[in-house]
């Protein structure tokens, strides 16, 4: 407790630590305390076969829970279909192999999720399907969808290909 409050090296000794010095209110720099730790990952084993049409088999989810609202998500992906970011790193099979995997008969090749790294809880509107490998446009939408209602100043993101993804994130 003394260390967390910055009182472990009190020059007058631990016994002279003043009452209330170890409370959250006593700490001067608490920015780190409110940092959101986010982890991003994909599961390429969850494949969804094309077996029906949306009109005949409508989604039971309208963005009310963890999955994003499907229509808005698909419209965004369609509008961004021509956007392509260059790959600056080599050896990332998730990105490099996206165009080589067979998508015949599949509506989705996997799922992508954004969750709290501290609590391992999924954020509302943070889960979406991947139509063709791991594309940045999918991740952009899911990341900002997950964070849209969170008033945070600092975010720490853990993502296996963040070296590539964050390069053009704010464009």
mmCIF file of C-alpha atoms in Angstrom:
data_model
loop_
_atom_site.group_PDB
_atom_site.id
_atom_site.type_symbol
_atom_site.label_atom_id
_atom_site.label_comp_id
_atom_site.label_asym_id
_atom_site.label_seq_id
_atom_site.Cartn_x
_atom_site.Cartn_y
_atom_site.Cartn_z
ATOM 1 C CA UNK A 1 0.000 0.000 0.000
ATOM 2 C CA UNK A 2 2.826 2.401 0.824
ATOM 3 C CA UNK A 3 4.508 1.730 -2.498
ATOM 4 C CA UNK A 4 1.332 2.278 -4.524
ATOM 5 C CA UNK A 5 0.726 5.598 -2.780
ATOM 6 C CA UNK A 6 4.333 6.711 -3.308
ATOM 7 C CA UNK A 7 5.105 6.676 0.410
ATOM 8 C CA UNK A 8 7.602 3.792 0.571
ATOM 9 C CA UNK A 9 10.603 6.148 0.570
ATOM 10 C CA UNK A 10 9.341 8.668 3.069
ATOM 11 C CA UNK A 11 12.528 10.458 4.252
ATOM 12 C CA UNK A 12 11.261 10.533 7.837
ATOM 13 C CA UNK A 13 10.421 6.831 7.839
ATOM 14 C CA UNK A 14 7.331 4.715 7.282
ATOM 15 C CA UNK A 15 6.150 5.274 10.844
ATOM 16 C CA UNK A 16 5.865 9.000 10.119
ATOM 17 C CA UNK A 17 3.496 8.560 7.153
ATOM 18 C CA UNK A 18 0.601 10.915 7.759
ATOM 19 C CA UNK A 19 -2.960 9.763 8.179
ATOM 20 C CA UNK A 20 -4.760 9.477 4.826
ATOM 21 C CA UNK A 21 -1.536 9.679 2.781
ATOM 22 C CA UNK A 22 -2.247 6.336 1.109
ATOM 23 C CA UNK A 23 -5.729 7.098 -0.186
ATOM 24 C CA UNK A 24 -6.508 7.636 -3.853
ATOM 25 C CA UNK A 25 -7.264 11.300 -3.114
ATOM 26 C CA UNK A 26 -3.776 11.804 -1.714
ATOM 27 C CA UNK A 27 -2.063 10.644 -4.899
ATOM 28 C CA UNK A 28 -1.044 13.513 -7.140
ATOM 29 C CA UNK A 29 -0.709 11.745 -10.490
ATOM 30 C CA UNK A 30 -3.642 9.390 -10.912
ATOM 31 C CA UNK A 31 -3.807 9.377 -14.721
ATOM 32 C CA UNK A 32 -2.505 5.799 -14.884
ATOM 33 C CA UNK A 33 -5.287 4.686 -12.563
ATOM 34 C CA UNK A 34 -7.920 5.483 -15.200
ATOM 35 C CA UNK A 35 -6.089 4.064 -18.212
ATOM 36 C CA UNK A 36 -8.160 1.609 -20.213
ATOM 37 C CA UNK A 37 -6.260 -1.553 -21.140
ATOM 38 C CA UNK A 38 -7.688 -3.108 -24.295
ATOM 39 C CA UNK A 39 -6.788 -6.322 -26.053
ATOM 40 C CA UNK A 40 -7.708 -7.178 -29.639
ATOM 41 C CA UNK A 41 -7.687 -10.616 -31.193
ATOM 42 C CA UNK A 42 -9.310 -12.828 -33.803
ATOM 43 C CA UNK A 43 -10.507 -16.390 -33.987
ATOM 44 C CA UNK A 44 -10.136 -17.891 -37.450
ATOM 45 C CA UNK A 45 -11.654 -21.231 -36.459
ATOM 46 C CA UNK A 46 -15.179 -19.813 -36.293
ATOM 47 C CA UNK A 47 -16.292 -20.014 -39.893
ATOM 48 C CA UNK A 48 -19.820 -19.223 -41.024
ATOM 49 C CA UNK A 49 -21.078 -20.914 -44.169
ATOM 50 C CA UNK A 50 -23.389 -19.239 -46.616
ATOM 51 C CA UNK A 51 -26.608 -21.146 -46.081
ATOM 52 C CA UNK A 52 -29.334 -18.574 -46.440
ATOM 53 C CA UNK A 53 -30.172 -14.989 -47.256
ATOM 54 C CA UNK A 54 -30.579 -12.224 -44.702
ATOM 55 C CA UNK A 55 -34.221 -11.820 -45.752
ATOM 56 C CA UNK A 56 -35.004 -15.483 -45.015
ATOM 57 C CA UNK A 57 -32.745 -15.807 -41.971
ATOM 58 C CA UNK A 58 -32.606 -12.375 -40.309
ATOM 59 C CA UNK A 59 -30.150 -11.604 -37.552
ATOM 60 C CA UNK A 60 -31.500 -11.880 -34.018
ATOM 61 C CA UNK A 61 -28.972 -9.280 -32.943
ATOM 62 C CA UNK A 62 -29.357 -5.624 -33.773
ATOM 63 C CA UNK A 63 -26.289 -4.406 -31.939
ATOM 64 C CA UNK A 64 -27.999 -4.723 -28.572
ATOM 65 C CA UNK A 65 -25.256 -6.779 -26.975
ATOM 66 C CA UNK A 66 -21.669 -7.678 -27.827
ATOM 67 C CA UNK A 67 -21.977 -8.044 -31.600
ATOM 68 C CA UNK A 68 -22.071 -4.898 -33.721
ATOM 69 C CA UNK A 69 -25.219 -3.967 -35.594
ATOM 70 C CA UNK A 70 -24.860 -5.975 -38.777
ATOM 71 C CA UNK A 71 -26.287 -3.613 -41.401
ATOM 72 C CA UNK A 72 -24.180 -0.593 -40.351
ATOM 73 C CA UNK A 73 -21.096 -2.800 -40.160
ATOM 74 C CA UNK A 74 -21.602 -4.242 -43.647
ATOM 75 C CA UNK A 75 -22.338 -0.824 -45.147
ATOM 76 C CA UNK A 76 -19.119 0.572 -43.646
ATOM 77 C CA UNK A 77 -17.107 -2.353 -44.999
ATOM 78 C CA UNK A 78 -18.669 -1.938 -48.439
ATOM 79 C CA UNK A 79 -17.883 1.798 -48.478
ATOM 80 C CA UNK A 80 -14.294 1.108 -47.422
ATOM 81 C CA UNK A 81 -13.749 -1.815 -49.792
ATOM 82 C CA UNK A 82 -11.333 0.186 -51.953
ATOM 83 C CA UNK A 83 -9.211 1.413 -49.052
ATOM 84 C CA UNK A 84 -5.981 -0.470 -48.751
ATOM 85 C CA UNK A 85 -3.174 0.118 -46.297
ATOM 86 C CA UNK A 86 0.317 -0.995 -47.081
ATOM 87 C CA UNK A 87 1.966 -3.566 -44.868
ATOM 88 C CA UNK A 88 5.170 -2.307 -43.309
ATOM 89 C CA UNK A 89 6.151 -5.485 -41.467
ATOM 90 C CA UNK A 90 6.866 -8.909 -42.867
ATOM 91 C CA UNK A 91 5.910 -12.303 -41.564
ATOM 92 C CA UNK A 92 2.408 -11.532 -40.291
ATOM 93 C CA UNK A 93 0.366 -14.433 -41.613
ATOM 94 C CA UNK A 94 -2.919 -12.930 -40.410
ATOM 95 C CA UNK A 95 -2.573 -10.104 -42.914
ATOM 96 C CA UNK A 96 -0.373 -11.591 -45.610
ATOM 97 C CA UNK A 97 -2.440 -14.767 -45.892
ATOM 98 C CA UNK A 98 -5.794 -12.975 -46.030
ATOM 99 C CA UNK A 99 -5.953 -13.030 -49.815
ATOM 100 C CA UNK A 100 -4.677 -16.581 -50.191
ATOM 101 C CA UNK A 101 -7.238 -18.371 -48.017
ATOM 102 C CA UNK A 102 -10.242 -19.912 -49.671
ATOM 103 C CA UNK A 103 -13.481 -18.061 -48.996
ATOM 104 C CA UNK A 104 -15.652 -20.215 -51.269
ATOM 105 C CA UNK A 105 -18.954 -20.951 -49.564
ATOM 106 C CA UNK A 106 -18.141 -18.822 -46.515
ATOM 107 C CA UNK A 107 -19.969 -15.720 -45.332
ATOM 108 C CA UNK A 108 -17.343 -15.175 -42.607
ATOM 109 C CA UNK A 109 -13.844 -16.553 -42.054
ATOM 110 C CA UNK A 110 -13.737 -15.831 -38.339
ATOM 111 C CA UNK A 111 -14.519 -13.277 -35.664
ATOM 112 C CA UNK A 112 -12.693 -10.290 -34.254
ATOM 113 C CA UNK A 113 -13.167 -9.025 -30.709
ATOM 114 C CA UNK A 114 -12.127 -6.071 -28.544
ATOM 115 C CA UNK A 115 -12.133 -6.699 -24.798
ATOM 116 C CA UNK A 116 -10.877 -5.333 -21.498
ATOM 117 C CA UNK A 117 -7.415 -6.745 -20.822
ATOM 118 C CA UNK A 118 -7.826 -6.310 -17.076
ATOM 119 C CA UNK A 119 -11.209 -7.966 -16.573
ATOM 120 C CA UNK A 120 -11.374 -10.079 -19.775
ATOM 121 C CA UNK A 121 -14.876 -8.719 -20.381
ATOM 122 C CA UNK A 122 -16.157 -8.027 -23.871
ATOM 123 C CA UNK A 123 -17.188 -4.461 -24.658
ATOM 124 C CA UNK A 124 -20.646 -3.773 -26.017
ATOM 125 C CA UNK A 125 -20.536 -3.617 -29.808
ATOM 126 C CA UNK A 126 -17.027 -5.052 -30.001
ATOM 127 C CA UNK A 127 -17.516 -8.372 -31.801
ATOM 128 C CA UNK A 128 -17.810 -8.724 -35.562
ATOM 129 C CA UNK A 129 -17.198 -11.238 -38.293
ATOM 130 C CA UNK A 130 -14.297 -11.227 -40.748
ATOM 131 C CA UNK A 131 -15.270 -11.635 -44.374
ATOM 132 C CA UNK A 132 -11.820 -12.011 -45.878
ATOM 133 C CA UNK A 133 -8.989 -12.526 -43.452
ATOM 134 C CA UNK A 134 -7.781 -9.865 -41.073
ATOM 135 C CA UNK A 135 -8.425 -6.492 -42.704
ATOM 136 C CA UNK A 136 -7.800 -3.157 -41.071
ATOM 137 C CA UNK A 137 -11.231 -1.744 -41.941
ATOM 138 C CA UNK A 138 -12.888 -4.456 -39.857
ATOM 139 C CA UNK A 139 -10.694 -3.628 -36.905
ATOM 140 C CA UNK A 140 -11.193 0.134 -37.241
ATOM 141 C CA UNK A 141 -14.955 -0.249 -37.051
ATOM 142 C CA UNK A 142 -14.933 -2.718 -34.153
ATOM 143 C CA UNK A 143 -12.362 -0.763 -32.147
ATOM 144 C CA UNK A 144 -14.218 2.543 -32.348
ATOM 145 C CA UNK A 145 -17.579 0.843 -31.904
ATOM 146 C CA UNK A 146 -16.329 -0.681 -28.647
ATOM 147 C CA UNK A 147 -14.967 2.641 -27.364
ATOM 148 C CA UNK A 148 -17.692 5.003 -28.562
ATOM 149 C CA UNK A 149 -19.383 5.345 -25.146
ATOM 150 C CA UNK A 150 -16.264 5.297 -22.970
ATOM 151 C CA UNK A 151 -14.968 8.668 -21.808
ATOM 152 C CA UNK A 152 -11.306 7.762 -21.278
ATOM 153 C CA UNK A 153 -8.183 9.883 -21.687
ATOM 154 C CA UNK A 154 -5.611 7.113 -21.980
ATOM 155 C CA UNK A 155 -5.870 3.786 -23.788
ATOM 156 C CA UNK A 156 -3.270 1.040 -23.829
ATOM 157 C CA UNK A 157 -3.906 -1.391 -26.701
ATOM 158 C CA UNK A 158 -2.483 -4.885 -27.016
ATOM 159 C CA UNK A 159 -2.780 -6.257 -30.562
ATOM 160 C CA UNK A 160 -0.511 -8.694 -32.384
ATOM 161 C CA UNK A 161 -0.220 -6.504 -35.497
ATOM 162 C CA UNK A 162 -0.480 -3.070 -33.862
ATOM 163 C CA UNK A 163 2.804 -2.053 -35.494
ATOM 164 C CA UNK A 164 0.925 -2.000 -38.802
ATOM 165 C CA UNK A 165 -2.618 -1.168 -37.717
ATOM 166 C CA UNK A 166 -1.890 2.029 -35.790
ATOM 167 C CA UNK A 167 0.194 3.621 -38.548
ATOM 168 C CA UNK A 168 -2.860 4.957 -40.419
ATOM 169 C CA UNK A 169 -5.513 4.654 -37.718
ATOM 170 C CA UNK A 170 -6.215 8.362 -37.315
ATOM 171 C CA UNK A 171 -6.326 9.227 -41.027
#
